[in-house]
């Protein structure tokens, strides 16, 4: 059973409300579920219904906690969990980790060594049986064969901020792995595969940190941050035998050995075979490399033999960046992954592929049509069932999914499966109030985990914004558009319009997720204002042709489509065409600024938060995926730069916001745009937030920001 997900958007639209759609998330085994919420953790046997609470977080701070009582009966595997995580950066965390044995609750703190600080452990993971543990401390990998065994150091090359073993550096975590680790046990824990990231040649981005008001001098913070055309991290894939310490480095594909490249995925096919996916720096060719490991009793060395399995090559575009971990059959003879397949004149779409593991193999399409598979959630080749949640209708290849979702009016889903695939949590994310249910793939059993009853009661009798969806043509495409109208909408009145944009490649704004936040909840409900979302060319799930339109010239078609849609919306009888505005954050801030720089006349003002203003300032992996390097596409970089359009901005029409501590989209972007606008003699407003990162987090900062945006919008558009 290979299960793929339909339309999954990172921005699921449920922020700004206390909607409890986030629990539970992680299965401990096939039949037991960790139903953790905040500090309380409950382990429930989902067949018998018996549940028992585990000690609270406070109890775990004791070095040992013994309870001479069996906590849970009939659970199939050793259970494990960690507590005490502390955020230390944009993504990276350092934790105090404990080992918890469920049968007799014993808490053993993991100690990396005498005199070392256990609170600085960066990552910890168990093997599939729950017997062995690997963790990363000061960028090196350590290993415990069992909870009571001594800690064994596996690597000694780690250097803080320079060489990372088993955990990614900033750019790999942000743009490639989307994970806090790069360390993977083989199925039976004979080997550990891991990536080493060497940032020695990567340039530092440095920025001032103002700190406490009592500091007479500022400090300087720095991060290894590769930018377009500059040196990238060097990566090496290693496999280590933790018992002997024998290690082998897996070779890159022949074509990649003399050029810059990336590692985008590692997956174990069997106990002695691992598949590594490599990507060239231009990101238009990916090679899946199958490596077989050998260690004989007569040789102390670990050896590997790698051969090319399959290749993706893309013309005038990039390899799909939603990198999929392959799902292997139990006998290791094939795997299921995502692959671009031609759908005739419509071009290529991302679908499920079945690929053999022996030698060089051509992928075989498992699904087809003018829609896309977004991700695969689980796999069980025994029943040969593939369930997919896609960009089209919810469907099933070999089963009747209507029995699974009977009575549920949702159209926007995600799911999480137990290790054995017999249980899954179905998240209904919209368009109605989210619900979370636990379901079985084998028996007709449904348990409601969260129905948001309290929220439903609070909203009973409350008039919510009116949502309308439709298409508007731009160029040769029908674009998806969504309108949020005031609850008391009167078609005889004239309303101001705010376009809320993002528009980044493979993103989405027009989805059926539930959510009434700052724009679609507060602004629409309190002012004579309509909010509009549009998915322009380059966005998700409409095929490679639609997505790759923006290749080599970010901003151009996104802006053209947004402006074309705005011109059509301005013609509606209920729209005041003199009161049209646009705003966005991050890529949305870039698009907002670009649109104002085009000066089409349709938008009277714009608000940009943390925008990219020149793609030479952003990170290499993201930017070069769509733009190549400045050396290969200088005209594209110049054309996409908002700095070159500063003279076209209208006076008193632009609010620019940024945090000085932004380690993602650097404050440099806003500083340079301020310089360009000033040089052009344009009147504008700018607001910076001291030491705040890309999310501008903090209660008071958020209050100030959204009041600022509201005041600027309502004052300049003269709306009530």
XYZ file of C-alpha atoms in Angstrom:
720
model
C 0.000 0.000 0.000
C 1.654 3.207 -1.121
C -0.141 6.243 0.130
C 0.444 9.636 -1.375
C -0.887 12.961 -0.224
C -3.068 15.351 -2.131
C -2.200 19.026 -1.933
C -0.215 19.716 1.112
C 0.494 23.367 1.763
C 2.943 24.408 4.468
C 0.831 27.456 5.104
C -2.305 25.534 6.092
C -4.151 28.675 7.069
C -4.961 27.821 10.673
C -2.648 30.278 12.388
C -4.051 33.026 14.608
C -6.661 30.650 16.081
C -6.482 28.051 18.789
C -7.452 25.151 16.588
C -6.353 21.828 18.034
C -5.652 19.958 14.834
C -2.063 19.157 15.724
C -2.398 16.150 18.028
C -1.622 13.338 17.961
C 1.285 13.178 15.511
C 3.696 10.347 16.185
C 3.085 6.620 16.400
C 5.304 4.649 18.729
C 4.402 1.354 17.126
C 1.842 -0.201 14.851
C -0.813 -0.365 17.555
C 0.188 2.227 20.135
C -0.103 5.945 19.805
C 1.692 8.761 21.568
C -1.105 11.215 22.258
C 1.146 13.933 23.578
C -0.260 17.414 24.059
C 1.823 20.063 25.802
C 3.376 18.583 28.963
C 0.920 15.716 29.359
C 1.697 12.525 27.476
C -0.690 9.595 27.201
C 0.081 6.232 25.666
C -3.018 4.441 24.401
C -3.454 0.979 23.005
C -5.741 1.719 20.072
C -7.327 -1.729 19.847
C -8.143 -2.282 23.521
C -8.600 1.414 24.287
C -6.525 1.128 27.479
C -4.523 4.266 28.181
C -2.042 5.352 30.827
C -0.444 8.730 31.424
C 3.309 9.015 31.393
C 5.116 11.314 33.843
C 5.003 15.032 33.090
C 7.999 16.924 31.740
C 8.913 18.051 35.241
C 9.373 14.455 36.359
C 11.782 13.779 33.515
C 14.205 16.317 34.908
C 15.043 13.820 37.616
C 17.981 11.619 36.712
C 15.956 8.498 37.353
C 12.313 7.758 37.873
C 11.294 4.236 38.780
C 7.781 2.938 38.779
C 7.430 -0.732 39.658
C 4.406 -1.162 37.486
C 3.737 -2.068 33.896
C 2.397 1.035 32.204
C 1.039 -0.383 28.999
C 0.185 -3.958 28.077
C 0.479 -5.585 24.681
C 2.525 -2.885 22.948
C 4.783 -4.386 20.366
C 8.055 -2.469 20.598
C 10.258 -0.653 23.032
C 9.065 2.908 23.401
C 11.193 6.000 23.374
C 10.859 9.751 23.596
C 12.934 12.855 24.318
C 12.134 15.923 26.338
C 13.593 19.323 27.112
C 14.160 20.808 23.653
C 15.445 24.375 23.492
C 15.488 26.430 20.307
C 18.874 28.010 19.575
C 18.497 29.242 16.026
C 16.394 29.392 12.908
C 15.965 25.624 12.908
C 18.727 24.074 14.948
C 18.021 22.794 18.433
C 20.070 21.547 21.332
C 18.385 19.134 23.713
C 18.734 17.253 26.928
C 17.768 13.705 25.978
C 16.559 10.887 28.177
C 15.835 7.227 27.585
C 12.456 6.048 28.839
C 11.681 2.344 29.157
C 7.939 1.860 29.347
C 7.567 -1.497 31.084
C 9.360 -0.285 34.168
C 9.730 3.437 33.726
C 13.429 4.194 34.040
C 14.844 7.508 32.898
C 18.520 7.525 31.947
C 20.089 10.774 30.845
C 22.291 10.521 27.774
C 25.806 11.693 28.603
C 28.176 12.414 25.690
C 31.208 12.049 27.946
C 32.930 13.127 31.111
C 32.915 16.871 31.530
C 30.626 17.411 28.526
C 27.336 19.307 28.594
C 24.438 16.931 27.954
C 22.183 19.915 27.281
C 24.052 20.540 24.029
C 23.060 17.345 22.252
C 21.926 18.420 18.788
C 19.985 15.379 17.618
C 19.156 11.841 18.780
C 17.472 8.912 17.031
C 16.721 5.238 17.620
C 17.080 2.327 15.281
C 13.850 0.681 14.111
C 13.799 -1.819 16.986
C 14.293 0.851 19.603
C 17.393 -0.863 20.994
C 20.274 1.284 19.746
C 20.644 5.031 19.854
C 22.717 7.486 17.828
C 23.097 11.148 18.679
C 25.025 14.209 17.545
C 27.047 16.356 19.925
C 29.296 19.233 18.849
C 28.814 18.151 15.222
C 30.063 14.596 15.839
C 28.127 11.324 15.978
C 27.940 9.120 19.086
C 26.357 5.708 19.587
C 24.814 3.606 22.378
C 24.150 -0.032 21.581
C 21.633 -0.269 24.434
C 20.335 2.076 27.142
C 22.867 0.757 29.658
C 25.862 0.439 27.350
C 28.684 2.962 27.214
C 28.630 5.814 24.736
C 30.851 5.232 21.706
C 32.165 8.067 19.569
C 31.847 7.361 15.832
C 33.296 10.548 14.282
C 35.853 13.101 15.432
C 35.952 15.572 12.529
C 33.157 17.886 13.647
C 33.950 21.589 13.933
C 31.329 24.013 15.235
C 29.897 26.155 12.407
C 32.197 24.509 9.845
C 32.004 20.708 9.621
C 28.743 18.934 10.433
C 28.360 15.160 10.797
C 24.824 13.762 10.814
C 23.120 17.152 11.022
C 22.746 19.664 8.181
C 24.193 23.141 7.959
C 21.848 26.111 7.521
C 21.338 25.990 3.763
C 20.813 22.217 3.558
C 18.306 22.286 6.388
C 16.414 25.192 4.839
C 16.486 24.276 1.155
C 17.176 20.544 0.717
C 16.494 18.206 3.622
C 13.865 20.262 5.462
C 14.984 18.277 8.478
C 17.199 18.615 11.533
C 19.182 15.461 10.766
C 21.170 13.661 8.084
C 21.726 10.351 9.873
C 19.949 7.094 8.978
C 20.065 3.613 10.568
C 19.863 0.602 8.267
C 16.724 -1.519 8.915
C 18.452 -3.837 11.415
C 20.931 -1.219 12.649
C 24.010 -2.936 11.215
C 25.053 0.328 9.586
C 24.480 4.056 9.894
C 24.521 6.247 6.802
C 25.201 9.929 7.330
C 26.114 13.059 5.420
C 29.072 15.239 6.298
C 28.703 18.926 5.410
C 31.902 20.950 5.085
C 31.304 24.723 5.166
C 34.994 25.630 5.275
C 34.858 27.395 1.893
C 31.430 28.963 2.407
C 31.433 32.723 2.965
C 30.092 34.145 6.207
C 27.116 36.461 6.311
C 27.650 38.797 9.259
C 25.116 41.116 10.854
C 25.032 43.324 13.963
C 23.262 42.113 17.075
C 22.100 44.955 19.296
C 21.117 42.856 22.286
C 20.180 44.269 25.662
C 19.793 48.013 26.112
C 22.631 47.934 28.623
C 25.176 46.889 25.985
C 27.482 49.768 25.095
C 28.717 47.943 22.002
C 26.905 45.747 19.528
C 28.117 42.247 18.810
C 28.456 40.595 15.407
C 26.702 37.372 14.552
C 27.675 35.287 11.577
C 26.397 32.322 9.644
C 27.897 30.272 6.816
C 25.532 31.299 4.041
C 26.271 30.520 0.374
C 24.918 33.027 -2.143
C 24.405 32.619 -5.902
C 27.668 31.955 -7.720
C 29.739 31.587 -4.529
C 31.172 28.461 -2.878
C 28.703 25.886 -1.604
C 29.097 23.344 1.198
C 31.050 20.227 0.237
C 29.110 17.058 1.023
C 30.232 13.476 1.590
C 27.995 10.453 2.131
C 29.449 7.935 4.575
C 28.353 4.576 5.929
C 29.734 3.378 9.244
C 29.557 0.035 11.026
C 28.971 1.270 14.592
C 30.225 -1.894 16.276
C 33.618 -1.901 14.539
C 33.877 1.742 13.519
C 34.660 0.749 9.927
C 33.597 3.500 7.540
C 33.268 3.870 3.778
C 32.503 6.957 1.700
C 30.031 6.420 -1.125
C 31.215 7.740 -4.467
C 29.281 10.304 -6.452
C 28.030 9.464 -9.959
C 30.855 9.713 -12.496
C 29.361 12.779 -14.195
C 29.221 14.659 -10.879
C 32.741 14.061 -9.572
C 34.279 17.152 -11.152
C 31.328 19.536 -10.775
C 29.455 21.065 -7.847
C 26.597 18.893 -6.660
C 24.170 18.178 -3.846
C 22.898 15.144 -1.950
C 19.123 15.376 -1.720
C 18.052 11.996 -0.341
C 19.313 8.815 1.321
C 17.210 5.672 1.819
C 17.979 2.092 2.795
C 16.774 -0.513 0.296
C 17.896 -3.411 2.494
C 20.366 -4.089 5.273
C 23.295 -3.881 2.853
C 21.972 -1.629 0.088
C 21.400 2.104 0.213
C 20.177 4.454 -2.500
C 21.547 7.992 -2.677
C 20.024 10.709 -4.853
C 22.517 13.235 -6.202
C 21.722 16.534 -7.922
C 23.961 18.772 -10.020
C 24.380 22.421 -9.000
C 22.196 23.625 -11.878
C 19.514 21.327 -10.399
C 18.317 20.038 -13.760
C 19.741 16.518 -13.445
C 19.285 14.011 -10.620
C 20.926 10.585 -10.418
C 19.702 7.789 -8.160
C 22.752 5.739 -7.153
C 22.352 2.255 -5.677
C 25.237 1.242 -3.402
C 25.826 -2.265 -2.064
C 27.969 -2.740 1.041
C 30.413 -5.550 1.709
C 32.307 -6.477 4.867
C 33.971 -9.885 4.987
C 35.426 -11.713 7.944
C 38.827 -11.727 6.242
C 38.973 -7.960 5.744
C 38.636 -5.222 8.365
C 37.508 -2.770 5.710
C 33.993 -1.848 4.671
C 33.582 -1.649 0.895
C 30.865 -0.288 -1.370
C 29.943 -0.838 -5.004
C 27.729 1.887 -6.465
C 25.936 1.924 -9.807
C 23.501 4.213 -11.537
C 19.881 3.204 -11.053
C 17.836 5.914 -12.802
C 18.200 9.520 -13.967
C 15.913 12.555 -14.113
C 16.876 15.219 -16.662
C 14.850 18.418 -17.050
C 15.000 20.847 -19.967
C 14.282 24.543 -19.271
C 13.377 23.930 -15.666
C 14.459 22.195 -12.489
C 14.136 18.821 -10.802
C 11.073 18.854 -8.547
C 12.273 20.171 -5.194
C 9.754 18.298 -3.028
C 12.321 15.543 -2.650
C 10.681 12.204 -1.989
C 12.171 9.406 0.095
C 11.690 6.146 -1.862
C 9.496 3.415 -0.382
C 10.949 -0.063 -0.940
C 9.203 -3.393 -1.310
C 9.928 -5.906 1.436
C 12.056 -8.040 -0.855
C 13.983 -4.969 -2.039
C 13.256 -5.653 -5.702
C 11.619 -2.297 -6.422
C 10.696 1.022 -4.880
C 7.948 3.606 -5.231
C 8.818 7.272 -5.655
C 7.691 10.396 -7.532
C 8.686 11.040 -11.128
C 7.802 13.447 -13.953
C 5.839 11.689 -16.705
C 4.566 13.169 -19.958
C 0.789 13.546 -20.230
C 0.658 14.348 -23.925
C 0.134 17.954 -24.950
C -0.377 19.002 -21.327
C 3.322 18.377 -20.649
C 4.835 16.516 -17.711
C 3.194 15.986 -14.324
C 4.634 14.487 -11.130
C 3.270 10.966 -10.604
C 4.013 7.745 -8.764
C 6.689 5.581 -10.338
C 7.745 1.980 -9.759
C 11.475 1.450 -10.247
C 13.459 -1.794 -10.030
C 16.592 -1.942 -7.907
C 18.765 -4.141 -10.149
C 20.958 -2.234 -12.584
C 19.907 0.807 -14.585
C 16.121 0.867 -14.712
C 13.454 2.855 -16.518
C 10.674 4.089 -14.212
C 7.184 2.689 -14.810
C 4.274 5.075 -14.227
C 1.817 3.888 -11.584
C -0.497 6.902 -11.865
C -1.283 9.263 -14.712
C -3.349 12.297 -15.620
C -3.274 16.092 -15.543
C -2.829 16.273 -11.776
C 0.112 15.699 -9.439
C 1.146 13.534 -6.517
C 2.587 15.760 -3.807
C 4.093 13.207 -1.429
C 3.998 9.551 -0.402
C 3.002 8.859 3.180
C 3.397 5.088 3.582
C 3.943 1.857 1.698
C 2.857 -1.757 2.104
C 3.582 -3.872 -0.951
C 1.818 -6.919 0.543
C -1.645 -5.633 -0.383
C -0.491 -3.653 -3.420
C -2.765 -0.762 -2.518
C -1.861 2.763 -3.483
C -3.918 5.562 -1.990
C -3.071 9.048 -3.153
C -4.053 12.490 -2.053
C -3.344 14.666 -5.044
C -3.989 17.994 -6.678
C -7.191 16.581 -8.156
C -10.047 14.491 -6.794
C -9.421 12.186 -3.834
C -9.134 8.747 -5.394
C -7.808 5.250 -4.914
C -6.257 2.906 -7.429
C -7.204 -0.411 -5.851
C -9.755 0.299 -3.138
C -12.918 2.275 -2.550
C -11.807 5.288 -0.570
C -15.397 6.507 -0.219
C -15.780 4.089 2.702
C -12.843 5.764 4.413
C -14.162 9.302 4.166
C -17.894 8.615 4.334
C -19.792 11.516 5.864
C -16.792 13.827 5.846
C -17.288 16.949 3.758
C -13.642 17.929 3.770
C -11.747 18.556 0.566
C -8.296 19.329 1.989
C -6.515 16.483 3.755
C -3.286 15.187 5.167
C -2.561 11.922 6.963
C -0.063 10.179 9.226
C 0.342 6.389 9.228
C 1.501 3.979 11.917
C 4.754 2.123 11.341
C 2.975 -0.976 10.068
C 0.410 0.957 8.064
C -2.646 -0.539 9.801
C -3.648 2.729 11.487
C -3.645 6.292 10.282
C -4.619 9.724 11.494
C -6.676 11.627 8.947
C -6.418 15.391 9.242
C -9.367 17.243 7.731
C -7.953 20.738 7.252
C -10.815 22.430 5.475
C -12.696 24.202 4.174
C -14.685 23.720 7.379
C -13.336 23.663 10.920
C -10.521 21.069 11.107
C -11.182 17.600 12.475
C -8.752 14.822 13.355
C -9.783 11.168 13.330
C -7.986 7.885 13.924
C -8.836 5.204 11.374
C -7.934 1.620 10.581
C -6.972 0.329 7.156
C -8.131 -3.176 8.120
C -11.357 -2.741 10.098
C -14.224 -0.274 9.964
C -13.246 1.718 13.021
C -13.107 5.485 13.430
C -12.213 7.398 16.579
C -12.494 11.162 16.763
C -9.343 12.607 18.282
C -10.237 16.272 17.882
C -13.429 17.827 16.541
C -12.781 21.385 17.774
C -16.131 21.395 19.552
C -15.181 24.402 21.679
C -14.327 26.428 18.600
C -17.579 25.417 16.922
C -19.509 26.643 19.953
C -17.641 29.941 20.005
C -18.341 30.492 16.316
C -21.997 29.499 16.558
C -23.980 32.517 15.438
C -20.865 34.391 14.310
C -20.981 35.697 10.750
C -17.837 34.643 8.922
C -16.375 36.059 5.700
C -17.998 34.936 2.464
C -15.604 32.904 0.298
C -15.880 32.784 -3.491
C -13.570 30.909 -5.874
C -13.292 31.373 -9.628
C -10.819 31.522 -12.531
C -9.401 34.484 -14.434
C -7.428 34.116 -17.666
C -3.904 35.514 -17.926
C -1.899 34.702 -21.019
C -2.857 31.175 -22.021
C -3.747 30.010 -18.499
C -6.847 30.081 -16.342
C -5.587 31.163 -12.921
C -7.165 30.094 -9.640
C -8.560 33.031 -7.656
C -10.213 33.186 -4.236
C -12.126 36.111 -2.728
C -12.857 36.720 0.951
C -15.774 39.124 1.281
C -17.110 40.818 4.440
C -19.797 38.837 6.329
C -22.354 41.544 5.550
C -21.293 41.817 1.913
C -23.601 44.031 -0.158
C -23.072 43.841 -3.944
C -24.511 47.348 -4.283
C -21.635 48.853 -2.295
C -18.076 49.626 -3.375
C -15.276 47.817 -1.545
C -11.541 48.297 -1.322
C -9.465 45.264 -2.360
C -6.270 43.849 -0.832
C -4.317 41.254 -2.811
C -2.532 38.938 -0.367
C 0.277 37.320 -2.369
C 3.092 34.823 -2.019
C 3.690 33.381 -5.491
C 6.946 31.489 -4.933
C 7.702 28.514 -7.219
C 5.629 25.426 -6.329
C 3.723 27.289 -3.594
C -0.046 27.725 -3.199
C -2.402 30.330 -1.771
C -5.685 29.180 -3.302
C -6.490 26.052 -1.293
C -9.462 24.727 0.662
C -7.779 24.886 4.063
C -9.600 26.449 6.992
C -8.295 29.719 8.329
C -9.311 33.254 9.145
C -6.189 35.163 10.056
C -5.069 38.765 9.836
C -6.327 39.488 6.326
C -9.091 36.940 5.770
C -10.481 37.203 9.289
C -9.712 40.485 10.994
C -9.466 42.917 8.072
C -12.350 41.465 6.063
C -14.641 41.313 9.104
C -13.893 44.803 10.392
C -13.520 46.973 7.289
C -15.182 47.478 3.918
C -12.479 45.368 2.337
C -12.207 42.288 0.135
C -9.083 40.089 0.221
C -8.020 38.282 -2.958
C -5.601 35.349 -3.387
C -4.280 34.214 -6.760
C -1.972 31.386 -7.820
C 0.085 32.784 -10.683
C 2.315 30.929 -13.107
C 5.053 28.990 -11.338
C 2.874 27.767 -8.481
C 2.111 24.210 -7.443
C 0.393 21.180 -8.800
C -0.585 22.148 -12.346
C 2.249 20.405 -14.137
C 5.844 21.137 -15.078
C 4.925 23.422 -17.979
C 2.936 25.788 -15.758
C 5.549 25.666 -12.994
C 8.605 26.176 -15.203
C 7.216 29.300 -16.898
C 9.149 31.361 -14.333
C 12.504 29.665 -15.001
C 15.410 32.146 -15.305
C 13.237 35.227 -14.678
C 11.599 35.202 -11.251
C 9.002 37.899 -10.772
C 8.085 38.616 -14.377
C 5.154 36.251 -14.955
C 4.031 36.223 -11.319
C 3.712 40.012 -11.481
C 2.075 39.951 -14.920
C -0.536 37.441 -13.765
C -1.217 39.294 -10.515
C -1.676 42.580 -12.364
C -3.936 40.977 -14.992
C -6.149 39.451 -12.314
C -6.250 42.774 -10.440
C -7.350 44.595 -13.592
C -10.239 42.163 -14.009
C -11.242 42.375 -10.343
C -11.185 46.183 -10.569
C -13.976 45.977 -13.179
C -16.427 44.290 -10.793
C -19.409 46.447 -9.825
C -18.749 46.002 -6.104
C -15.053 47.011 -6.302
C -13.679 50.534 -5.860
C -10.898 50.573 -8.446
C -9.270 53.575 -6.742
C -8.682 51.515 -3.592
C -6.600 48.541 -4.705
C -3.666 47.379 -2.549
C -1.187 44.486 -2.428
C 0.894 42.968 0.350
C 3.110 39.956 1.032
C 5.829 38.475 3.234
C 9.161 36.945 2.131
C 8.641 35.867 -1.509
C 5.313 37.660 -1.248
C 7.217 40.769 -0.213
C 9.410 40.391 -3.298
C 6.353 40.007 -5.534
C 4.647 43.007 -3.921
C 7.738 45.157 -4.463
C 8.179 43.900 -8.031
C 4.533 44.694 -8.877
C 4.878 48.233 -7.508
C 8.113 48.610 -9.470
C 6.269 47.755 -12.677
C 3.900 50.667 -11.893
C 0.911 49.340 -13.814
C -1.368 51.857 -12.137
C -3.790 49.239 -10.833
C -2.403 49.134 -7.268
C -2.438 52.323 -5.208
C -0.226 51.022 -2.414
C 1.786 48.039 -1.244
C 3.192 46.597 1.972
C 6.253 44.323 1.846
C 7.517 42.392 4.877
C 11.012 40.836 4.823
C 11.271 40.921 1.013
C 14.003 39.677 -1.270
C 14.895 42.727 -3.356
C 17.748 41.262 -5.411
C 18.221 37.515 -5.869
C 21.991 37.875 -5.578
C 21.376 38.407 -1.850
C 19.499 35.151 -1.218
C 20.931 31.645 -0.727
C 22.489 29.727 -3.593
C 20.464 26.516 -3.523
C 17.026 28.142 -3.660
C 17.952 30.920 -6.064
C 20.031 28.920 -8.559
C 17.287 26.290 -8.777
C 15.165 28.848 -10.621
C 17.717 31.403 -11.863
C 21.002 29.488 -12.334
C 24.090 31.493 -11.300
C 24.578 35.193 -12.122
C 27.388 34.117 -14.433
C 24.954 32.010 -16.492
C 21.933 34.325 -16.259
C 23.036 37.896 -15.517
C 20.198 39.414 -17.568
C 17.682 37.425 -15.553
C 19.105 38.669 -12.257
C 19.135 42.279 -13.451
C 15.561 42.051 -14.744
C 14.264 40.505 -11.513
C 15.964 43.037 -9.217
C 13.514 45.360 -7.465
C 16.410 47.776 -6.915
C 16.435 48.532 -10.634
C 12.744 49.465 -10.490
C 12.894 51.868 -7.541
C 12.321 54.959 -9.690
C 8.919 53.570 -10.756
C 7.448 53.494 -7.232
C 4.715 56.041 -6.537
C 5.146 58.488 -3.674
C 3.537 57.656 -0.315
C 2.443 54.240 -1.557
C 4.921 51.822 0.011
C 5.494 50.406 3.498
C 8.670 48.340 3.939
C 9.187 46.148 7.034
C 12.138 43.949 8.075
C 13.861 42.470 11.124
C 17.533 43.348 11.545
C 18.302 39.824 12.801
C 16.820 38.005 9.803
C 19.186 35.110 9.021
C 17.039 33.900 6.125
C 16.166 36.918 3.966
C 18.860 39.290 5.152
C 18.175 42.869 6.238
C 20.629 43.732 3.464
C 17.695 43.416 1.032
C 15.690 46.163 2.715
C 18.745 48.343 3.351
C 19.605 48.329 -0.349
C 16.005 49.038 -1.401
C 15.858 51.973 1.021
C 19.038 53.319 -0.585
C 17.587 52.892 -4.087
C 14.251 54.520 -3.206
C 16.019 57.403 -1.489
C 18.287 57.940 -4.482
C 15.216 57.954 -6.746
C 13.528 60.581 -4.574
C 10.571 58.341 -3.729
C 8.643 58.953 -0.505
C 8.102 55.749 1.452
C 7.702 54.399 4.981
C 10.066 51.898 6.557
C 9.863 49.967 9.826
C 12.616 47.732 11.188
C 12.424 45.467 14.226
C 15.603 45.178 16.258
C 17.206 41.715 16.335
C 14.040 40.058 15.003
C 14.326 37.159 12.586
C 12.369 36.319 9.446
C 9.179 35.480 11.336
C 9.207 38.711 13.393
C 8.241 36.637 16.405
C 7.243 37.903 19.823
C 3.839 38.990 21.119
C 4.585 42.705 21.274
C 6.344 42.681 17.909
C 3.398 40.914 16.284
C 0.920 43.350 17.814
C 2.960 46.323 16.634
C 3.410 44.878 13.148
C -0.233 44.096 12.457
C -1.409 47.402 13.904
C 1.115 49.133 11.654
C -0.097 47.258 8.572
C -3.732 47.932 9.466
C -3.187 51.647 10.070
C -1.186 52.132 6.869
C -3.762 50.276 4.784
C -6.873 51.918 6.207
C -5.374 55.409 6.294
C -3.952 55.410 2.779
C -7.036 53.771 1.235
C -9.422 55.778 3.434
C -11.532 52.800 4.437
C -13.579 52.216 7.571
